[in-house]
CSV table of C-alpha atoms in Angstrom, one decimal:
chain,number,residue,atom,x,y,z
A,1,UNK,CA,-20.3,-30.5,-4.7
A,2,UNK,CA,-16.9,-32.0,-3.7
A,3,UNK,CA,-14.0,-31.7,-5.8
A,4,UNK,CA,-13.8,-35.3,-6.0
A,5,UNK,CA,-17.7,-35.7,-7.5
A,6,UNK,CA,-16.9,-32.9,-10.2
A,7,UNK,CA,-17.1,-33.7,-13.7
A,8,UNK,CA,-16.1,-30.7,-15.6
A,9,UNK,CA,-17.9,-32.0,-18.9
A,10,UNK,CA,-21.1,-32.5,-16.9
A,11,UNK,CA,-20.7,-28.7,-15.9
A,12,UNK,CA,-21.5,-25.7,-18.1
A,13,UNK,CA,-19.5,-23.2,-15.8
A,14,UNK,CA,-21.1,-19.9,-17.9
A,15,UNK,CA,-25.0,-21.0,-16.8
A,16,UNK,CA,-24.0,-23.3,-13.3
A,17,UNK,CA,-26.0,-21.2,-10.4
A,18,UNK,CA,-24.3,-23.3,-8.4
A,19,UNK,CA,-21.2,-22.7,-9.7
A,20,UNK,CA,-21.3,-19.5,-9.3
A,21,UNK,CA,-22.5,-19.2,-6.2
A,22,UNK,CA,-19.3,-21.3,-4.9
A,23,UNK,CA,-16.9,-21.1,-7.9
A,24,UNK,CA,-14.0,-23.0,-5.4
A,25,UNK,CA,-14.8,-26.5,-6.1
A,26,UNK,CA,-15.1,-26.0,-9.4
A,27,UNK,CA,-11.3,-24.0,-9.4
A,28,UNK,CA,-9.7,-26.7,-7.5
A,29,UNK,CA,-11.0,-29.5,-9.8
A,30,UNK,CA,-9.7,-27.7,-12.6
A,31,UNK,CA,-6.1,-26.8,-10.9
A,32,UNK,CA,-5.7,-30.6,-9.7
A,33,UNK,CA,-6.7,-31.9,-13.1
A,34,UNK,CA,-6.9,-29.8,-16.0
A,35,UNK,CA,-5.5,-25.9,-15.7
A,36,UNK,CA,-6.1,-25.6,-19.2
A,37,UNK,CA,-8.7,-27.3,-20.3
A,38,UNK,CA,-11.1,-26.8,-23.4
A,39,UNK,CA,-14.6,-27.5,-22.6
A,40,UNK,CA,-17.0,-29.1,-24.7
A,41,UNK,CA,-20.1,-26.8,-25.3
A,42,UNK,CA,-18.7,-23.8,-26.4
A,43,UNK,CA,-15.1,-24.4,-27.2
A,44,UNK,CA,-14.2,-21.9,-24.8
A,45,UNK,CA,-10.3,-22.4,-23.8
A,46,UNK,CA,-10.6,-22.0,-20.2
A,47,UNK,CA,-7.3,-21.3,-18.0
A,48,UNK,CA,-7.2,-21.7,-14.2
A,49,UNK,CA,-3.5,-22.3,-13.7
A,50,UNK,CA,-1.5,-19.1,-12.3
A,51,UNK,CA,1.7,-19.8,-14.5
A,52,UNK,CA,-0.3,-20.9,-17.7
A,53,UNK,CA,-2.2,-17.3,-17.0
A,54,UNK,CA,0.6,-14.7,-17.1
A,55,UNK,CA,1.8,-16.3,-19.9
A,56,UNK,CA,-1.4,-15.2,-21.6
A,57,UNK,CA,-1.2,-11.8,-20.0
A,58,UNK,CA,1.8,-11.4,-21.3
A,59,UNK,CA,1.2,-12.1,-25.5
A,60,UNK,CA,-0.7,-9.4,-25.5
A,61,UNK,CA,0.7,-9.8,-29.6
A,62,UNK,CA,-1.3,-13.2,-29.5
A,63,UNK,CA,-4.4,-13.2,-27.5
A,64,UNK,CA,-6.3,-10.0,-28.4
A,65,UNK,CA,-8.5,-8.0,-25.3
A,66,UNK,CA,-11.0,-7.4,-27.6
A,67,UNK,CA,-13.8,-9.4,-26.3
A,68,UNK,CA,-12.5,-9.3,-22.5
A,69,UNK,CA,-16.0,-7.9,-21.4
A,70,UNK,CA,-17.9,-10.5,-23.8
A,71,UNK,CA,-19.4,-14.0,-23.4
A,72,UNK,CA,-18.3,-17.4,-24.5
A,73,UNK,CA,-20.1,-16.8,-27.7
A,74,UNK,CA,-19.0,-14.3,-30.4
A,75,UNK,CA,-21.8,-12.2,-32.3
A,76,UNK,CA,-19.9,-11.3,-35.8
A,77,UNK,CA,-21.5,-11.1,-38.9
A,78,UNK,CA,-17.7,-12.8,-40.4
A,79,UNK,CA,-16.2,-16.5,-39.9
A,80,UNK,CA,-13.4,-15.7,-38.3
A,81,UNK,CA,-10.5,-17.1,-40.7
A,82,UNK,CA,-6.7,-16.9,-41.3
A,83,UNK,CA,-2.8,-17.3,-39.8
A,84,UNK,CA,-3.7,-13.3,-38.6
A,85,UNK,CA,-7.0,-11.8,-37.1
A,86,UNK,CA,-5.5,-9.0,-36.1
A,87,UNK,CA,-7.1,-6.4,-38.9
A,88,UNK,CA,-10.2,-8.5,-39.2
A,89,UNK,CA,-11.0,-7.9,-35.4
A,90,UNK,CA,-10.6,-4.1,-35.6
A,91,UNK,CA,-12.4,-4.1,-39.0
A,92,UNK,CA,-15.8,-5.8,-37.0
A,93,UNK,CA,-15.0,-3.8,-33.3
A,94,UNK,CA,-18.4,-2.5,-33.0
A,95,UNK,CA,-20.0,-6.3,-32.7
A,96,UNK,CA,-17.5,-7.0,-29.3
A,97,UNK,CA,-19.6,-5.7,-26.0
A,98,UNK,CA,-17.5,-2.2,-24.9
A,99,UNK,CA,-15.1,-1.7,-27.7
A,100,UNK,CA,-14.7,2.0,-27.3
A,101,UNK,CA,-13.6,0.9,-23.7
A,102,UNK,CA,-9.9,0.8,-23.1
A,103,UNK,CA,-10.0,-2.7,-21.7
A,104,UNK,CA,-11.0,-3.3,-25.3
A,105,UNK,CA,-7.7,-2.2,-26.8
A,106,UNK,CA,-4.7,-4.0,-28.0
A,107,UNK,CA,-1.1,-2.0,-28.9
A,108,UNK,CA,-1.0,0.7,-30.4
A,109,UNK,CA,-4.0,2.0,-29.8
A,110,UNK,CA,-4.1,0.8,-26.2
A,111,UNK,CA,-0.7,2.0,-25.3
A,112,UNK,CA,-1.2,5.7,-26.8
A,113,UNK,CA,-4.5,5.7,-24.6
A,114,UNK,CA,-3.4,4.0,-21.4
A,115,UNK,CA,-0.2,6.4,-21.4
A,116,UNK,CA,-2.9,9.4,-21.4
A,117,UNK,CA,-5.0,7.4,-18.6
A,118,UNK,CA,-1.8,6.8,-16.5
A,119,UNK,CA,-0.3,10.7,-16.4
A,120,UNK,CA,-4.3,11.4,-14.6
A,121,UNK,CA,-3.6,9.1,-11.9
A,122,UNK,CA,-0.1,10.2,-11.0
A,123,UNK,CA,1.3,8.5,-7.4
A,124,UNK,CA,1.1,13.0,-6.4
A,125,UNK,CA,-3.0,12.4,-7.5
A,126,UNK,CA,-3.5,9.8,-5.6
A,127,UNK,CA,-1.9,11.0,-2.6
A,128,UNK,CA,-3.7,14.1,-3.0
A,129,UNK,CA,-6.9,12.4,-3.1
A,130,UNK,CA,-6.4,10.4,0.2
A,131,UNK,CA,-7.6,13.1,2.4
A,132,UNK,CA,-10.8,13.2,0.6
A,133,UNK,CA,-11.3,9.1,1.2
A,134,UNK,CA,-11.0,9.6,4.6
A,135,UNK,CA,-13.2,12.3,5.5
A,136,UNK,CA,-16.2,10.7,2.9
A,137,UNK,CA,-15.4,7.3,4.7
A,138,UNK,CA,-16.1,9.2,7.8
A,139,UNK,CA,-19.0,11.0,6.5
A,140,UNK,CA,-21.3,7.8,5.6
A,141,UNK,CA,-20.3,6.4,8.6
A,142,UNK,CA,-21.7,9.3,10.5
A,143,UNK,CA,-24.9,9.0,8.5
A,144,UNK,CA,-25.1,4.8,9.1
A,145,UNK,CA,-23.4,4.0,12.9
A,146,UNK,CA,-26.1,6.1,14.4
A,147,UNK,CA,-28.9,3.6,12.8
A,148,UNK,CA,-26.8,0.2,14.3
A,149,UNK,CA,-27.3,-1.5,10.6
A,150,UNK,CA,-27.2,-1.1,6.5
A,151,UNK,CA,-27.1,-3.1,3.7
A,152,UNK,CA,-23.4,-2.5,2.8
A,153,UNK,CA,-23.2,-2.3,-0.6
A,154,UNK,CA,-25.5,0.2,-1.3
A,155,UNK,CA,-25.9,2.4,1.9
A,156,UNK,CA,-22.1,2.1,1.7
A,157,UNK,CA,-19.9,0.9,-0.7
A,158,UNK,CA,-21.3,1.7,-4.4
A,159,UNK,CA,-22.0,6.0,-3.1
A,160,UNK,CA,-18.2,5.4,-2.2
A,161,UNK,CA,-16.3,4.0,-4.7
A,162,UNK,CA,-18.4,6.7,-6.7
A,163,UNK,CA,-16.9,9.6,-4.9
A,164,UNK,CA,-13.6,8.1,-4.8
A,165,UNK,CA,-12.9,8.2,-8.3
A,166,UNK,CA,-14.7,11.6,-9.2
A,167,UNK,CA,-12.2,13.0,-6.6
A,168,UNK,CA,-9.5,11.9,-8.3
A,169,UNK,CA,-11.0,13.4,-11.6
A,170,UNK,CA,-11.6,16.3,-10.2
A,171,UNK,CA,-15.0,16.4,-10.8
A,172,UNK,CA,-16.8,19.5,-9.1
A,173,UNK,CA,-18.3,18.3,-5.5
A,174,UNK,CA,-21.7,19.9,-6.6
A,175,UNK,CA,-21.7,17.2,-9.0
A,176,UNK,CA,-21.3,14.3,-7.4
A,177,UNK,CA,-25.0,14.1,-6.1
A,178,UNK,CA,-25.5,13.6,-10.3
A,179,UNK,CA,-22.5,10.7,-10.1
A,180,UNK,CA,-24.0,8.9,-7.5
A,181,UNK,CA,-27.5,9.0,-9.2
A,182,UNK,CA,-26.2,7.5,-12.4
A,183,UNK,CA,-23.6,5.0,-11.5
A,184,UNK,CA,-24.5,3.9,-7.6
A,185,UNK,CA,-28.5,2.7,-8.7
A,186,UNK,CA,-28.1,-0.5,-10.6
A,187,UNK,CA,-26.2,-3.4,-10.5
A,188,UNK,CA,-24.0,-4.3,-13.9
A,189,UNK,CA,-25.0,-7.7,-16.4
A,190,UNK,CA,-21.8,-8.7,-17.1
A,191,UNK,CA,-21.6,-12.4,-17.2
A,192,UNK,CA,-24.8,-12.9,-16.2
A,193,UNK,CA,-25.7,-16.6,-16.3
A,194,UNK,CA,-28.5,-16.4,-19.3
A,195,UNK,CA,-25.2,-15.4,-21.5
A,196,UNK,CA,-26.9,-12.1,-22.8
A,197,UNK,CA,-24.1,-10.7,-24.8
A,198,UNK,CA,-25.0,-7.1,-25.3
A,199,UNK,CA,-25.7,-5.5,-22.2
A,200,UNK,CA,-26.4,-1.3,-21.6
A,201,UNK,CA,-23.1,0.6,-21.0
A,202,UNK,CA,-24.1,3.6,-18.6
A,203,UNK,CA,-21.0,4.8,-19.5
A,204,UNK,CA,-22.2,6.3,-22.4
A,205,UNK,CA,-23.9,8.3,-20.2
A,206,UNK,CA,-20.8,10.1,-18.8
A,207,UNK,CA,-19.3,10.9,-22.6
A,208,UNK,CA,-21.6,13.9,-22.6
A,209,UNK,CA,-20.6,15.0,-19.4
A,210,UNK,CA,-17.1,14.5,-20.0
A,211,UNK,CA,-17.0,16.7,-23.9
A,212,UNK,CA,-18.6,19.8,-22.0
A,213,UNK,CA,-16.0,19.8,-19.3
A,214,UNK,CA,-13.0,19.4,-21.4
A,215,UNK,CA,-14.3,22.0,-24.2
A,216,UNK,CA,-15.3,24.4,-21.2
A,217,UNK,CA,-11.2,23.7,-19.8
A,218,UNK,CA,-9.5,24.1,-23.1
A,219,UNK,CA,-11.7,26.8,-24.1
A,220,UNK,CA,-10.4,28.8,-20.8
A,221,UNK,CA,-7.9,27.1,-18.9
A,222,UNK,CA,-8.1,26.7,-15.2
A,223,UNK,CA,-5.7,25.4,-12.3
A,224,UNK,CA,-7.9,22.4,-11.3
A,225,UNK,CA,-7.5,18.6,-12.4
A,226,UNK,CA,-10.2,19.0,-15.3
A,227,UNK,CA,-7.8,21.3,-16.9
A,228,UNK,CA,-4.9,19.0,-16.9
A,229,UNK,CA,-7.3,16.2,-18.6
A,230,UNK,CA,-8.2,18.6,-21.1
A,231,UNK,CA,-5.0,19.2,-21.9
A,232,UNK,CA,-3.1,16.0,-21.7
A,233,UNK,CA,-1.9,14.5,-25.0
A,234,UNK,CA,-1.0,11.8,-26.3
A,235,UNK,CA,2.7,9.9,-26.6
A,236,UNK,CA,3.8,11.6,-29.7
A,237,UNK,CA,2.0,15.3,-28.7
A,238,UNK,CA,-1.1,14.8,-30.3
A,239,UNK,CA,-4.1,16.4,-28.0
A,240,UNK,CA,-6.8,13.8,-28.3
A,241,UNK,CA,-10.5,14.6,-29.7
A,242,UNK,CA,-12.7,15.4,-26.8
A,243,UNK,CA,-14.5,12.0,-27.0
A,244,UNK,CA,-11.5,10.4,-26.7
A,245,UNK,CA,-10.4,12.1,-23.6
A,246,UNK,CA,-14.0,11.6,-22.3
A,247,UNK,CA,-13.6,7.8,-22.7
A,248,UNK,CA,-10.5,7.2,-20.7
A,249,UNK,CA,-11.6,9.0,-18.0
A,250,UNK,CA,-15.2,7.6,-17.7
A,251,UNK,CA,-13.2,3.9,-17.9
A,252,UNK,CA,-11.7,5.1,-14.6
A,253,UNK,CA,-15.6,4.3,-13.4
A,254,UNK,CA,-15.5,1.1,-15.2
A,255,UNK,CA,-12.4,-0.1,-13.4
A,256,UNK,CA,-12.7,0.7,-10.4
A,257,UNK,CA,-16.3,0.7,-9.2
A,258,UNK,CA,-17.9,-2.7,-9.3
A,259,UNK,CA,-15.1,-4.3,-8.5
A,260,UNK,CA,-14.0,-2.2,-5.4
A,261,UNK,CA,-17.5,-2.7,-4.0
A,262,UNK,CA,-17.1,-6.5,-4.4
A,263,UNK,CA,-13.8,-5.8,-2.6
A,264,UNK,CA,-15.7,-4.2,0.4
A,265,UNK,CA,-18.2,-6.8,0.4
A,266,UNK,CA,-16.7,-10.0,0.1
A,267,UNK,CA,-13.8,-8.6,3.4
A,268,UNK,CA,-16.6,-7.1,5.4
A,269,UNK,CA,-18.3,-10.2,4.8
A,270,UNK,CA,-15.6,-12.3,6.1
A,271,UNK,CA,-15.2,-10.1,8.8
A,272,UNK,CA,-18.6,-10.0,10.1
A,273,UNK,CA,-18.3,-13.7,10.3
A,274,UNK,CA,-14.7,-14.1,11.5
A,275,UNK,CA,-14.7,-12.5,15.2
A,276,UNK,CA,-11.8,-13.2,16.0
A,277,UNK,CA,-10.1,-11.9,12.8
A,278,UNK,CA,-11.9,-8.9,13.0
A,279,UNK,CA,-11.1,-8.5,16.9
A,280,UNK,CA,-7.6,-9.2,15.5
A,281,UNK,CA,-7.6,-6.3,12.7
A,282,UNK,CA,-9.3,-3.7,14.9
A,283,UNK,CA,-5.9,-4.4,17.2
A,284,UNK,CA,-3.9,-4.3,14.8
A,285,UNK,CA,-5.3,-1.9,11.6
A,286,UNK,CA,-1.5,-2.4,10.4
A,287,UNK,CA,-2.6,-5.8,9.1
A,288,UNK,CA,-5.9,-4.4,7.2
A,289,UNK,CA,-3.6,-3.8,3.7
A,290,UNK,CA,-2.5,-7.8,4.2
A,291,UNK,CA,-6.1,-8.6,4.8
A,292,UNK,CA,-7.1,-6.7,1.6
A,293,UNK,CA,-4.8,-8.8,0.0
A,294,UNK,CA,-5.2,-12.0,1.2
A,295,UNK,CA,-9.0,-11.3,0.2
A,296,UNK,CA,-8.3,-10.4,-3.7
A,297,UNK,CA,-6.3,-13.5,-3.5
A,298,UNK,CA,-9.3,-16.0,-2.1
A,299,UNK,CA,-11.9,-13.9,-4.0
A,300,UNK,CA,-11.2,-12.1,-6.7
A,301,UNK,CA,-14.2,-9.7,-7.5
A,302,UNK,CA,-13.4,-10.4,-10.9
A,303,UNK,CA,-13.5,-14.4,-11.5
A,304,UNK,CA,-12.3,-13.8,-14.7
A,305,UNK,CA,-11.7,-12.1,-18.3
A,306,UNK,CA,-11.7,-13.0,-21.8
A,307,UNK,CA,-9.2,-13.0,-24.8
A,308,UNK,CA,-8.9,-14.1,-28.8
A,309,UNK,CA,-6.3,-15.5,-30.0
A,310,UNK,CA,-5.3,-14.1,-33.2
A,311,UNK,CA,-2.6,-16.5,-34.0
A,312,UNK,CA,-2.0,-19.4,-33.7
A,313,UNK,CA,-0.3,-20.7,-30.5
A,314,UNK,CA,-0.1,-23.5,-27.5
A,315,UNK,CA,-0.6,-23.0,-23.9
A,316,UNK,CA,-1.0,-26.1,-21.7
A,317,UNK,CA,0.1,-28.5,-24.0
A,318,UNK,CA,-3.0,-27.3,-26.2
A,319,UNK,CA,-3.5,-26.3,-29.8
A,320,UNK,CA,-5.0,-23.0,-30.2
A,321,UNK,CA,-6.4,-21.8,-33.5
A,322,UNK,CA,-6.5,-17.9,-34.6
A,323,UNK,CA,-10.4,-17.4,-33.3
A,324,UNK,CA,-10.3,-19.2,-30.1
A,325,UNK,CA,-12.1,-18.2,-27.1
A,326,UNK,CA,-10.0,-18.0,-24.2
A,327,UNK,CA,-11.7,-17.6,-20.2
A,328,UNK,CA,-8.7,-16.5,-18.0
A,329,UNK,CA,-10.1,-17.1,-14.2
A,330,UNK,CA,-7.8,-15.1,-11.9
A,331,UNK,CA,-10.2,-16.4,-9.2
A,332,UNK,CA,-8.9,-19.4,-9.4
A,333,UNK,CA,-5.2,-18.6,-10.1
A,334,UNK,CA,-5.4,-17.4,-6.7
A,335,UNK,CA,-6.2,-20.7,-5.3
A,336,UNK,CA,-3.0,-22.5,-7.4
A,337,UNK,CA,-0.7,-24.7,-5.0
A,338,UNK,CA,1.9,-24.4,-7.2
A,339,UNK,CA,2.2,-20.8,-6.2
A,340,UNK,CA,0.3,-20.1,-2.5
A,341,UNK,CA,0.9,-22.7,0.3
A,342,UNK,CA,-2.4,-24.0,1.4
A,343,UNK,CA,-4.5,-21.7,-1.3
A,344,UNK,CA,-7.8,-22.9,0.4
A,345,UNK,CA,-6.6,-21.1,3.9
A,346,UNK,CA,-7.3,-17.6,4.6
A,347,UNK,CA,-3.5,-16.6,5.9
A,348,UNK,CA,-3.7,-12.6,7.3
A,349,UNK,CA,0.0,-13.2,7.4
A,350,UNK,CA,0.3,-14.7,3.9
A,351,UNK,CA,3.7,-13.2,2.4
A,352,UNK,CA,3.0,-13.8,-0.7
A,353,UNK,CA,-0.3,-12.8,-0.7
A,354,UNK,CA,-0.1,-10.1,-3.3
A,355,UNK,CA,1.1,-12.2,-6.2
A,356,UNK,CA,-2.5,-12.7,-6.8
A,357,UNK,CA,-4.1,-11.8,-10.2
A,358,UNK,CA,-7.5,-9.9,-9.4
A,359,UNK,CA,-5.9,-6.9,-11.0
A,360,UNK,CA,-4.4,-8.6,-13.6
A,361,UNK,CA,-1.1,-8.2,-15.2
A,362,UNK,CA,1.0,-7.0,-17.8
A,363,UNK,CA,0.1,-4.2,-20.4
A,364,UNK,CA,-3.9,-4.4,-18.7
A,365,UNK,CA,-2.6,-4.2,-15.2
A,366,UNK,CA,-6.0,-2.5,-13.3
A,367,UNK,CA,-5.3,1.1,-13.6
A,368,UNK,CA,-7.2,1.4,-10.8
A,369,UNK,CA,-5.7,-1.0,-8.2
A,370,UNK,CA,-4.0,1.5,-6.2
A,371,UNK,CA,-7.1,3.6,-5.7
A,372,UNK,CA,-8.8,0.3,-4.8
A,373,UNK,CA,-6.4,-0.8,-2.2
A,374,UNK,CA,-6.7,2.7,-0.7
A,375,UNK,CA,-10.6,2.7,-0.6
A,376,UNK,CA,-10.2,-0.3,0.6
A,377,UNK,CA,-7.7,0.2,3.6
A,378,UNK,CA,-9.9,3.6,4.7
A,379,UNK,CA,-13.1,2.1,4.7
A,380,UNK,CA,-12.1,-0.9,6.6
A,381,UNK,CA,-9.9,1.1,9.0
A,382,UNK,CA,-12.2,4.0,10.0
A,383,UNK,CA,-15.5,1.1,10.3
A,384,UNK,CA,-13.0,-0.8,12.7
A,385,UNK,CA,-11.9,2.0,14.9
A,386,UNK,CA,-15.4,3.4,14.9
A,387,UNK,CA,-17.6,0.3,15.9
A,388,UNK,CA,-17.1,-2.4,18.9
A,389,UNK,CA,-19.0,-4.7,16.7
A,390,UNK,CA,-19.6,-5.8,13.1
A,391,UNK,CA,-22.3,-9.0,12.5
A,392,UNK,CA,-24.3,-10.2,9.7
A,393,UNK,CA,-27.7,-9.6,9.8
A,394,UNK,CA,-29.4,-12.9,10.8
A,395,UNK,CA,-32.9,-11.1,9.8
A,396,UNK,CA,-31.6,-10.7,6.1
A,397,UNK,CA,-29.1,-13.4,5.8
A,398,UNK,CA,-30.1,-16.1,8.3
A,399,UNK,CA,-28.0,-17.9,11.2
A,400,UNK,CA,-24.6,-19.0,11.4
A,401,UNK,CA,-23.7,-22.2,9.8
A,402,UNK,CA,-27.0,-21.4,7.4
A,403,UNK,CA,-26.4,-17.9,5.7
A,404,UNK,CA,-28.7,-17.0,2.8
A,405,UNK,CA,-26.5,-14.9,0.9
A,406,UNK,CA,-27.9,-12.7,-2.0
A,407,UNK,CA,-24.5,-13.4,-4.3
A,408,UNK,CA,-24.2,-11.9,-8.0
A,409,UNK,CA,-25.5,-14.5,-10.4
A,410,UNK,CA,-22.7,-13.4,-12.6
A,411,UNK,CA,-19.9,-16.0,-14.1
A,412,UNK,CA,-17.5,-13.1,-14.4
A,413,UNK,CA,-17.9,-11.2,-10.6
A,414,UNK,CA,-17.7,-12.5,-7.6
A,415,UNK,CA,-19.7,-10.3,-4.6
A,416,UNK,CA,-22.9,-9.5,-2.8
A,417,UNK,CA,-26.1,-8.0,-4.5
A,418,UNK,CA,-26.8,-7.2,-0.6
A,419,UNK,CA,-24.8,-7.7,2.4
A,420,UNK,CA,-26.5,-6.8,5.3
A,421,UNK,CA,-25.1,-5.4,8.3
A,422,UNK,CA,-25.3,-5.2,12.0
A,423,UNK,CA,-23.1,-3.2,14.3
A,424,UNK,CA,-22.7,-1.6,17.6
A,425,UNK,CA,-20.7,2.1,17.2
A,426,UNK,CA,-17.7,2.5,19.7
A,427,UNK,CA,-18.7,5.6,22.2
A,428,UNK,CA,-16.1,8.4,22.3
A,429,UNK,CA,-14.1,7.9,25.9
């Protein structure tokens, strides 16, 4: 559908497979015509324009995070009424979907725990953790180039970003077998398109996991990273229950494995498609961090988050009550003239590429972005100097000019369920 036939009121963007199958039209519609816009069936305030979205992102005092991994539809037992919702949201926390999740949170309880997330991930950490990116990049690869084909995302991508982050932890190698097993063996429900609002958090999971290894550290201190969770505290010197501890660091998993693996999907994607691009980054592998860019600007692997207001306000010339449901799609921020010459154009060389929103901003900046970008960069780079060829799988996803892709049915992410994979491996000279 053109941009041109849209009518947004005709459209019920949570439920649209078609929609969400090819979000764009439907983001550059909204952008021309209405970047705030409050549609009809659900009263769902939903924000496409890039300006109008930081200034959400940044009244973190207004628009609570409390239902960011929720539907268009609240489940609470309460109306939701008054000038302030702030106490009444924490009072009902248990009805939003993840609300012992630190995406959850809104100051102070967010800023005590996010402080205690950020001294884990130090800029030392993640440079320490580097090394171990490149040689597990190289060590799937070894296991896949021999067999000239995968399916991506779970051959490749899901086992990776796994290992990625329980490096950074620190999480015992002999482990990670377990890791992979519980996090790289199903695909998420979030914002799936039957708006089921409850969904199961295999994070839970992890808690256990997590309590045994920091009581085993505090109990008798070690030198390793696990030790320096156990022992981390809190802004004010507090040392944090063990559940608490075992939280933050399983929300490293939340942050940063789906949407990595949507990362790696929707570039190799494009690259399998785009010879000459990829001809042009296996040339030049000092352009694959401006491609990564460039690709969480055109397709964010988040489409977008939710926020409630808890006072009242105006954004886009509209009235917003305490209580309003507010959609902000950094997907299609990405795409807003206003800010990126020629949005619809993939640009390698974009300069401005990185303004884009797929991690977010402000207080809920991704905590995770720069371990992303380096999965990212790695995975790319070592695929690119180790092959002579990357293609889609015409078997799996048919001919060019008629793909059958196997897309998320998700209004929320944006990736492949399966991206199939066919490539020739570069012989040693």
């Amino acid at each position: 559908m053109s941009t041109a036939e849209m009518d947004p009121t005709e459209i019920d963007y949570f439920t649209d497979a078609k929609v969400a199958a090819d979000p764009a039209p439907y983001f550059d519609h909204m952008l021309a015509n209405c970047p705030v816009w409050r549609e009809p069936k659900y009263g769902v305030v939903i924000v496409t324009g890039y300006e109008e979205a930081l200034q959400v992102y940044h009244q973190p005092d207004v628009y609570s995070s409390i239902n960011r991994t929720g539907g268009p539809v609240l489940d609470l037992p309460v109306e939701l009424v008054g000038d302030d919702l702030t106490e009444i949201l924490e009072q009902y926390r248990e009805y939003f979907p993840s609300n012992d999740q630190m995406v959850t949170f809104d100051p102070p309880l967010h800023t005590d725990h996010r402080a205690l997330l950020m001294g884990l991930i130090t800029p030392k950490r993640l440079k320490q953790n580097e090394e171990f990116l490149r040689r597990t990049a190289d060590h799937f690869l070894d296991e896949l180039l021999p067999k000239g084909k995968c399916d991506y995302i779970w051959d490749y991508a899901k086992r990776y970003a796994v290992l990625a982050v329980a490096d950074l932890l620190g999480i015992p190698e002999a482990d990670h077998p377990m890791l992979i097993e519980l996090l790289a063996t199903e695909t998420p429900m979030l914002g799936n398109l039957k708006l089921q609002v409850a969904h199961h958090n295999i994070l839970e999971r992890l808690y256990g996991y997590f309590i045994e290894k920091i009581e085993e550290r505090r109990a008798n201190p070690g030198e390793d990273i696990l030790t320096g969770m156990a022992l981390a505290t809190f802004p004010d010197g507090t040392l944090p229950e063990p559940i608490h501890v075992a939280r933050i660091a399983s929300n490293l998993f939340a942050a940063g494995l789906e949407t990595t693996v949507q990362l790696l999907g929707v570039s190799l994607a494009r690259l399998a498609e785009d010879q000459d691009l990829q001809g042009l980054l296996r040339r030049e592998t000092a352009l694959i961090p401006k491609f990564i860019e460039e690709a969480l600007r055109i397709e964010a692997p988040i489409k977008g988050s939710f926020r409630l207001t808890k006072v009242p306000t105006t954004i886009g010339g509209l009235d917003l009550a305490p209580g309003t449901v507010v959609l902000l799609l950094h997907g299609a921020a990405g795409r807003d003239a206003r800010v990126f010459d020629n949005p619809a154009e993939f640009d390698v060389q974009r300069p401005n590429a990185r303004q884009h929103l797929a991690f977010g901003r402000g207080i809920h900046t991704c905590p995770g972005a720069p371990l992303a970008r380096a999965e990212a960069v790695y995975s790319l780079q070592r695929l690119l100097e180790r092959t002579e060829s990357i293609t889609l799988s015409d078997e799996h996803h048919g001919p060019a000019g008629d793909r059958r892709w196997d897309l998320m049915e998700s209004y929320k992410f944006r990736g492949h369920t399966h991206l199939h994979l066919d490539f020739s491996e570069r012989q040693a000279d």
